[in-house]
Amino acid sequence: MSRLLIRGGRVVDPSQGIDAVLDVLIDGGKIARVGEGIESSDAETMDASGLVVAPGLIDVHVHLREPGGEHKETIASGARAAAAGGFTAVVAMPNTDPPIDSPATVGYVKAAGLRAGGARVFPSGCITLGQKGEQLTEIGELMAAGAVCITDDGRPVMNAGLLRMALEYAQSFDLPVALHEEELTLSRGGAMNEGIIATRLGLTGIPNAAEDVMIARDLMLAELTGGRLHIQHVATRGGVDLIRAAKAKGVRVTAEGSPHHFTLTDEAVGWYNTNAKMNPPLRSAADRDAVRQGVADGTLDVIATDHAPHHYDEKEQAFEDAPNGIVGLETAVGLAYTELVATGLIGLAEMIERMSCAPARAMNLDRAADGRPPLGSLREGSAGDVTLLDPMLEWTVDPAGFLSLSRNTPFGGRKLRCRAVRTIIGGTTAWQSSA
Amino acid sequence: MAQELVNPVLGKDLIGLEELTREQITAILDTAETFKEISERPVRKVPYLRGRTVVNAFFENSTRTRVSFEFAEKRMGADTVSISTTGSSVQKGETLVDTARNLEAMRIDMVVIRHASSGAARFLAERIESSVINAGDGKHEHPTQGLLDLLTIRDHRGPLEGLKVCICGDVLHSRVARSNIHGLKRLGAEVAVCGPMTLMPPDVGDLGVRWFNRIEAAIEWADVLNVLRLQLERMKAGFIPSLREYNRVFGVTRARVEAAPRDLLILHPGPMNRGVEIDSDVADGPHSVILQQVTNGVAVRMAVLYLLSGGPATEGGDA
Ligand SMILES: [Zn+2]
């Protein structure tokens, strides 16, 4: 079936300022029309009344663990988990084993993504060879092989001079440089947020300054070079303030807020709950509120999950020994809606802007490339990537039901509202809720 | 089954003093008082743990604490096994959860665990039915050390209510300090810490303690000093500029002790760096109760073993 007609849903497409009950026709894998009373006799028709019809959601920060960590996640399982979470496209981080630092490894991720049968998988490439922070990768070649950004995520680029070069060099390709912001001599291998809870638990804390200092440095380097900076998973109020001020000055910067950082505080660590261990760590209520506010006012353009699957054995350890990260693909929509929309902080249109349109722009996916139509919009000619959301659906997070190979979430048992019920990629249903 | 063995005074485990009430702490100290007498007898044995098996799992070196626990266990008549890091499977990559499963499979009654990771004792306690005693986990707590410090102070100064105790030195990395702070405060003492800010935990004030950045001011204020061991490698890591300067600025020296307005009581958990955090003539001087701490350590550990085992074996009902 090459034609799909989605009838009578609330179409919310911030890229065109649309929020109305309309029909959407997808033809040949692209959006053919959005309008009232569309008739198409030969199209598969679905009734979307009561549902929200959004341009496909995009997560620009996921760890798919392949190659090297296939017991945690594979590109195929991650792409399916993404589709189940309502995502039609994801950007895969390159801190795999080996790291994605050559055209060949970028090509491998891209090819595996095409076979995956879930969300579209866009590779990213390392900034430095082996993420060692010493020598730039062949950035142009990585892009030619399909990388949509470069990042050493998981690690900061400690050498400021080298990062300057990366920001300058990547401009030849208009490629965003995505950064994990952490001053390692300040974080000192810490396991959680610095503060009274870390003190009580006897854990080394990571001060906010470890993140803020690097954000400040890198905003200055972006200003110096004119390069495109994308700041990953901002977790501090200082970081949000710095980015807000830089944007006001015209610095080319985009930034992410993640669902766990706008939902939880370091109290979630409780008595050493390793499913609340992540980097940057969960911080204070003031920081969480700043992240919320940053997402609300657009300082943090993008909601990204930092989906970081780990095998249960690896989390079943003493806190300091357990790896960082939680899975996020299948809880992101519910958390964003419950924490931000249902609380009145943002409207549904802003949520979709942060989860589809803005991520597409940040990673240049809003342009046709590689024979693929633009993403992050329901404009005519865009990719037929559509996420159908049920904003009234109440559900309880059950990690056992995840399509991800991993279950490491602090949100098990949490009651959420809103969920993706159908994920359409290129006009084909990639996932549909069974309920 | 295990439920019946749990003593209502203490519950299943001893993980930290933060979780204990004033009544629980007092019960342990009072019990320890009665056990002190046993160590004075010609035959230093009581049969309270006869037939019980205790595993001492020391994944981090500590001769003092291990020996103290072993004495306590043997004087109570327990069968004991010790696992230490050297030659243990932990070095071969066995995880803590595997250790827990193996210990559980061996049907032991109690585990005394020392581990370099904060939270390791609680981790084990949540996964096995045996009683777990924390003998020091990372930078978190060392509850039996805290208890023996409390007992020693109580021996010399009576009830702790209103007593001013200052913990001096590397509070940041010290599990002894955390156990002391919780225990002392629970018993009504006023607690302060003293040392350079680099060795103070962030937000330590939120634990209800005051901070002195001068040892002279701390001594002026305090009735009791608990002087912590300064790990010499902290200097290399940049926490302090030099040992010499540390002794000059923060060292508990004879001159400073003699200038104190009150008769100070001086504790140290050992082993000491003489001439760094404490001078020899103070450590060996009239104010020092350092050796009594060692003696009290055995009595406190006997009390904890006794209370966790549910009292005398004849009444425990596990036959
Ligand atoms: Zn990161």
Tab-separated table of N, CA and C in Angstrom, chain B residues 23-107:
chain	number	residue	atom	x	y	z
B	23	GLU	N	17.763	4.942	71.021
B	23	GLU	CA	17.555	3.768	71.871
B	23	GLU	C	18.403	2.588	71.378
B	24	GLN	N	18.451	2.411	70.081
B	24	GLN	CA	19.233	1.301	69.538
B	24	GLN	C	20.722	1.469	69.840
B	25	ILE	N	21.197	2.689	69.642
B	25	ILE	CA	22.618	2.942	69.910
B	25	ILE	C	22.921	2.704	71.393
B	26	THR	N	22.051	3.227	72.250
B	26	THR	CA	22.258	3.057	73.688
B	26	THR	C	22.241	1.579	74.069
B	27	ALA	N	21.343	0.821	73.455
B	27	ALA	CA	21.271	-0.616	73.754
B	27	ALA	C	22.577	-1.320	73.381
B	28	ILE	N	23.140	-0.938	72.257
B	28	ILE	CA	24.415	-1.563	71.845
B	28	ILE	C	25.513	-1.202	72.847
B	29	LEU	N	25.577	0.075	73.214
B	29	LEU	CA	26.634	0.502	74.136
B	29	LEU	C	26.476	-0.182	75.496
B	30	ASP	N	25.236	-0.289	75.970
B	30	ASP	CA	25.006	-0.934	77.270
B	30	ASP	C	25.392	-2.412	77.212
B	31	THR	N	25.046	-3.063	76.097
B	31	THR	CA	25.415	-4.466	75.932
B	31	THR	C	26.941	-4.608	75.895
B	32	ALA	N	27.584	-3.695	75.174
B	32	ALA	CA	29.052	-3.736	75.078
B	32	ALA	C	29.673	-3.612	76.464
B	33	GLU	N	29.075	-2.791	77.290
B	33	GLU	CA	29.576	-2.597	78.657
B	33	GLU	C	29.643	-3.934	79.396
B	34	THR	N	28.605	-4.754	79.228
B	34	THR	CA	28.600	-6.051	79.917
B	34	THR	C	29.634	-6.992	79.309
B	35	PHE	N	29.897	-6.854	78.026
B	35	PHE	CA	30.885	-7.736	77.395
B	35	PHE	C	32.318	-7.355	77.742
B	36	LYS	N	32.524	-6.115	78.137
B	36	LYS	CA	33.884	-5.695	78.493
B	36	LYS	C	34.418	-6.576	79.613
B	37	GLU	N	33.525	-6.942	80.500
B	37	GLU	CA	33.908	-7.733	81.670
B	37	GLU	C	34.423	-9.114	81.248
B	38	ILE	N	33.836	-9.640	80.184
B	38	ILE	CA	34.239	-10.971	79.710
B	38	ILE	C	35.706	-10.975	79.288
B	39	SER	N	36.129	-9.866	78.684
B	39	SER	CA	37.512	-9.790	78.224
B	39	SER	C	38.500	-9.723	79.383
B	40	GLU	N	37.969	-9.453	80.600
B	40	GLU	CA	38.842	-9.417	81.769
B	40	GLU	C	38.996	-10.808	82.393
B	41	ARG	N	38.110	-11.738	82.006
B	41	ARG	CA	38.153	-13.055	82.633
B	41	ARG	C	39.375	-13.850	82.188
B	42	PRO	N	39.794	-14.833	82.992
B	42	PRO	CA	40.894	-15.696	82.566
B	42	PRO	C	40.517	-16.503	81.313
B	43	VAL	N	39.298	-17.029	81.262
B	43	VAL	CA	38.835	-17.689	80.041
B	43	VAL	C	37.862	-16.750	79.355
B	44	ARG	N	38.351	-16.155	78.256
B	44	ARG	CA	37.579	-15.071	77.639
B	44	ARG	C	36.596	-15.609	76.601
B	45	LYS	N	35.687	-16.434	77.042
B	45	LYS	CA	34.741	-17.014	76.082
B	45	LYS	C	33.339	-17.068	76.650
B	46	VAL	N	32.386	-16.789	75.799
B	46	VAL	CA	30.976	-17.000	76.132
B	46	VAL	C	30.360	-17.752	74.952
B	47	PRO	N	29.341	-18.568	75.209
B	47	PRO	CA	28.874	-19.459	74.138
B	47	PRO	C	27.765	-18.898	73.263
B	48	TYR	N	27.559	-17.580	73.282
B	48	TYR	CA	26.362	-17.032	72.639
B	48	TYR	C	26.271	-17.297	71.137
B	49	LEU	N	27.409	-17.454	70.477
B	49	LEU	CA	27.355	-17.695	69.033
B	49	LEU	C	27.793	-19.112	68.681
B	50	ARG	N	27.744	-20.008	69.657
B	50	ARG	CA	28.150	-21.383	69.375
B	50	ARG	C	27.238	-21.982	68.303
B	51	GLY	N	27.856	-22.594	67.310
B	51	GLY	CA	27.074	-23.201	66.229
B	51	GLY	C	26.706	-22.233	65.117
B	52	ARG	N	27.044	-20.979	65.332
B	52	ARG	CA	26.767	-19.984	64.283
B	52	ARG	C	28.006	-19.784	63.429
B	53	THR	N	27.760	-19.487	62.147
B	53	THR	CA	28.876	-19.274	61.233
B	53	THR	C	28.935	-17.809	60.820
B	54	VAL	N	30.111	-17.240	60.941
B	54	VAL	CA	30.307	-15.851	60.538
B	54	VAL	C	31.399	-15.804	59.473
B	55	VAL	N	31.111	-15.108	58.396
B	55	VAL	CA	32.130	-14.915	57.361
B	55	VAL	C	32.636	-13.483	57.435
B	56	ASN	N	33.932	-13.335	57.520
B	56	ASN	CA	34.550	-12.015	57.458
B	56	ASN	C	35.018	-11.789	56.026
B	57	ALA	N	34.286	-10.960	55.309
B	57	ALA	CA	34.603	-10.731	53.888
B	57	ALA	C	35.285	-9.371	53.764
B	58	PHE	N	36.594	-9.403	53.721
B	58	PHE	CA	37.365	-8.146	53.677
B	58	PHE	C	37.919	-7.935	52.283
B	59	PHE	N	37.207	-7.126	51.520
B	59	PHE	CA	37.622	-6.845	50.146
B	59	PHE	C	38.536	-5.635	50.091
B	60	GLU	N	38.952	-5.201	51.242
B	60	GLU	CA	39.872	-4.072	51.328
B	60	GLU	C	40.686	-4.335	52.583
B	61	ASN	N	41.973	-4.022	52.532
B	61	ASN	CA	42.833	-4.348	53.662
B	61	ASN	C	42.457	-3.575	54.919
B	62	SER	N	42.438	-4.281	56.025
B	62	SER	CA	42.328	-3.622	57.318
B	62	SER	C	42.637	-4.644	58.391
B	63	THR	N	43.875	-4.673	58.789
B	63	THR	CA	44.262	-5.654	59.789
B	63	THR	C	43.551	-5.385	61.107
B	64	ARG	N	43.521	-4.119	61.509
B	64	ARG	CA	42.929	-3.776	62.807
B	64	ARG	C	41.483	-4.209	62.935
B	65	THR	N	40.687	-3.767	62.002
B	65	THR	CA	39.257	-4.055	62.104
B	65	THR	C	39.008	-5.555	61.978
B	66	ARG	N	39.741	-6.205	61.074
B	66	ARG	CA	39.512	-7.636	60.882
B	66	ARG	C	39.874	-8.409	62.147
B	67	VAL	N	41.010	-8.096	62.721
B	67	VAL	CA	41.443	-8.797	63.930
B	67	VAL	C	40.452	-8.554	65.070
B	68	SER	N	39.973	-7.332	65.178
B	68	SER	CA	39.024	-7.005	66.236
B	68	SER	C	37.737	-7.817	66.077
B	69	PHE	N	37.226	-7.912	64.866
B	69	PHE	CA	36.032	-8.730	64.623
B	69	PHE	C	36.314	-10.204	64.916
B	70	GLU	N	37.489	-10.684	64.483
B	70	GLU	CA	37.786	-12.103	64.691
B	70	GLU	C	37.872	-12.435	66.179
B	71	PHE	N	38.473	-11.551	66.945
B	71	PHE	CA	38.514	-11.754	68.409
B	71	PHE	C	37.098	-11.800	68.964
B	72	ALA	N	36.293	-10.855	68.541
B	72	ALA	CA	34.918	-10.779	69.054
B	72	ALA	C	34.161	-12.068	68.721
B	73	GLU	N	34.297	-12.527	67.484
B	73	GLU	CA	33.584	-13.738	67.057
B	73	GLU	C	34.065	-14.954	67.838
B	74	LYS	N	35.382	-15.072	68.021
B	74	LYS	CA	35.927	-16.247	68.703
B	74	LYS	C	35.543	-16.240	70.177
B	75	ARG	N	35.532	-15.074	70.785
B	75	ARG	CA	35.142	-15.013	72.200
B	75	ARG	C	33.670	-15.350	72.391
B	76	MET	N	32.900	-15.219	71.328
B	76	MET	CA	31.479	-15.573	71.386
B	76	MET	C	31.246	-17.017	70.966
B	77	GLY	N	32.322	-17.707	70.575
B	77	GLY	CA	32.187	-19.124	70.229
B	77	GLY	C	31.703	-19.402	68.820
B	78	ALA	N	31.774	-18.413	67.920
B	78	ALA	CA	31.295	-18.615	66.549
B	78	ALA	C	32.319	-19.378	65.716
B	79	ASP	N	31.832	-20.074	64.693
B	79	ASP	CA	32.727	-20.615	63.672
B	79	ASP	C	32.952	-19.508	62.659
B	80	THR	N	34.201	-19.235	62.361
B	80	THR	CA	34.467	-18.107	61.464
B	80	THR	C	35.303	-18.519	60.272
B	81	VAL	N	35.047	-17.845	59.179
B	81	VAL	CA	35.844	-17.987	57.968
B	81	VAL	C	36.181	-16.579	57.518
B	82	SER	N	37.407	-16.384	57.065
B	82	SER	CA	37.759	-15.066	56.558
B	82	SER	C	38.128	-15.137	55.086
B	83	ILE	N	37.532	-14.231	54.335
B	83	ILE	CA	37.915	-14.088	52.930
B	83	ILE	C	38.576	-12.723	52.835
B	84	SER	N	39.730	-12.660	52.209
B	84	SER	CA	40.310	-11.336	51.996
B	84	SER	C	40.597	-11.173	50.519
B	85	THR	N	40.893	-9.959	50.164
B	85	THR	CA	41.062	-9.651	48.745
B	85	THR	C	42.119	-10.520	48.105
B	86	THR	N	43.226	-10.678	48.777
B	86	THR	CA	44.316	-11.442	48.208
B	86	THR	C	43.861	-12.878	47.980
B	87	GLY	N	43.933	-13.293	46.741
B	87	GLY	CA	43.584	-14.667	46.425
B	87	GLY	C	42.090	-14.922	46.339
B	88	SER	N	41.284	-13.926	46.596
B	88	SER	CA	39.844	-14.159	46.490
B	88	SER	C	39.398	-14.007	45.043
B	89	SER	N	38.198	-14.499	44.792
B	89	SER	CA	37.704	-14.469	43.421
B	89	SER	C	37.331	-13.069	42.970
B	90	VAL	N	37.253	-12.139	43.953
B	90	VAL	CA	36.909	-10.780	43.567
B	90	VAL	C	37.921	-10.212	42.578
B	91	GLN	N	39.178	-10.579	42.803
B	91	GLN	CA	40.211	-10.091	41.891
B	91	GLN	C	40.053	-10.666	40.493
B	92	LYS	N	39.441	-11.818	40.411
B	92	LYS	CA	39.246	-12.422	39.093
B	92	LYS	C	37.982	-11.897	38.428
B	93	GLY	N	37.419	-10.870	38.971
B	93	GLY	CA	36.286	-10.249	38.299
B	93	GLY	C	34.940	-10.703	38.818
B	94	GLU	N	34.922	-11.475	39.898
B	94	GLU	CA	33.623	-11.849	40.462
B	94	GLU	C	32.940	-10.595	40.989
B	95	THR	N	31.695	-10.450	40.658
B	95	THR	CA	31.007	-9.242	41.086
B	95	THR	C	30.486	-9.413	42.504
B	96	LEU	N	30.104	-8.289	43.075
B	96	LEU	CA	29.568	-8.303	44.432
B	96	LEU	C	28.303	-9.160	44.495
B	97	VAL	N	27.539	-9.146	43.418
B	97	VAL	CA	26.294	-9.919	43.427
B	97	VAL	C	26.608	-11.421	43.401
B	98	ASP	N	27.674	-11.813	42.717
B	98	ASP	CA	28.084	-13.224	42.753
B	98	ASP	C	28.536	-13.608	44.155
B	99	THR	N	29.299	-12.714	44.766
B	99	THR	CA	29.727	-12.951	46.145
B	99	THR	C	28.508	-13.158	47.035
B	100	ALA	N	27.520	-12.305	46.857
B	100	ALA	CA	26.296	-12.413	47.661
B	100	ALA	C	25.637	-13.777	47.460
B	101	ARG	N	25.522	-14.188	46.206
B	101	ARG	CA	24.863	-15.475	45.923
B	101	ARG	C	25.631	-16.641	46.545
B	102	ASN	N	26.951	-16.562	46.448
B	102	ASN	CA	27.754	-17.646	47.017
B	102	ASN	C	27.631	-17.701	48.531
B	103	LEU	N	27.672	-16.527	49.154
B	103	LEU	CA	27.537	-16.491	50.610
B	103	LEU	C	26.177	-17.044	51.017
B	104	GLU	N	25.156	-16.675	50.267
B	104	GLU	CA	23.811	-17.146	50.569
B	104	GLU	C	23.737	-18.669	50.429
B	105	ALA	N	24.384	-19.174	49.395
B	105	ALA	CA	24.340	-20.617	49.151
B	105	ALA	C	25.041	-21.391	50.255
B	106	MET	N	25.962	-20.757	50.945
B	106	MET	CA	26.713	-21.447	52.005
B	106	MET	C	25.964	-21.447	53.333
B	107	ARG	N	24.777	-20.829	53.362
B	107	ARG	CA	23.923	-20.846	54.561
B	107	ARG	C	24.660	-20.367	55.810
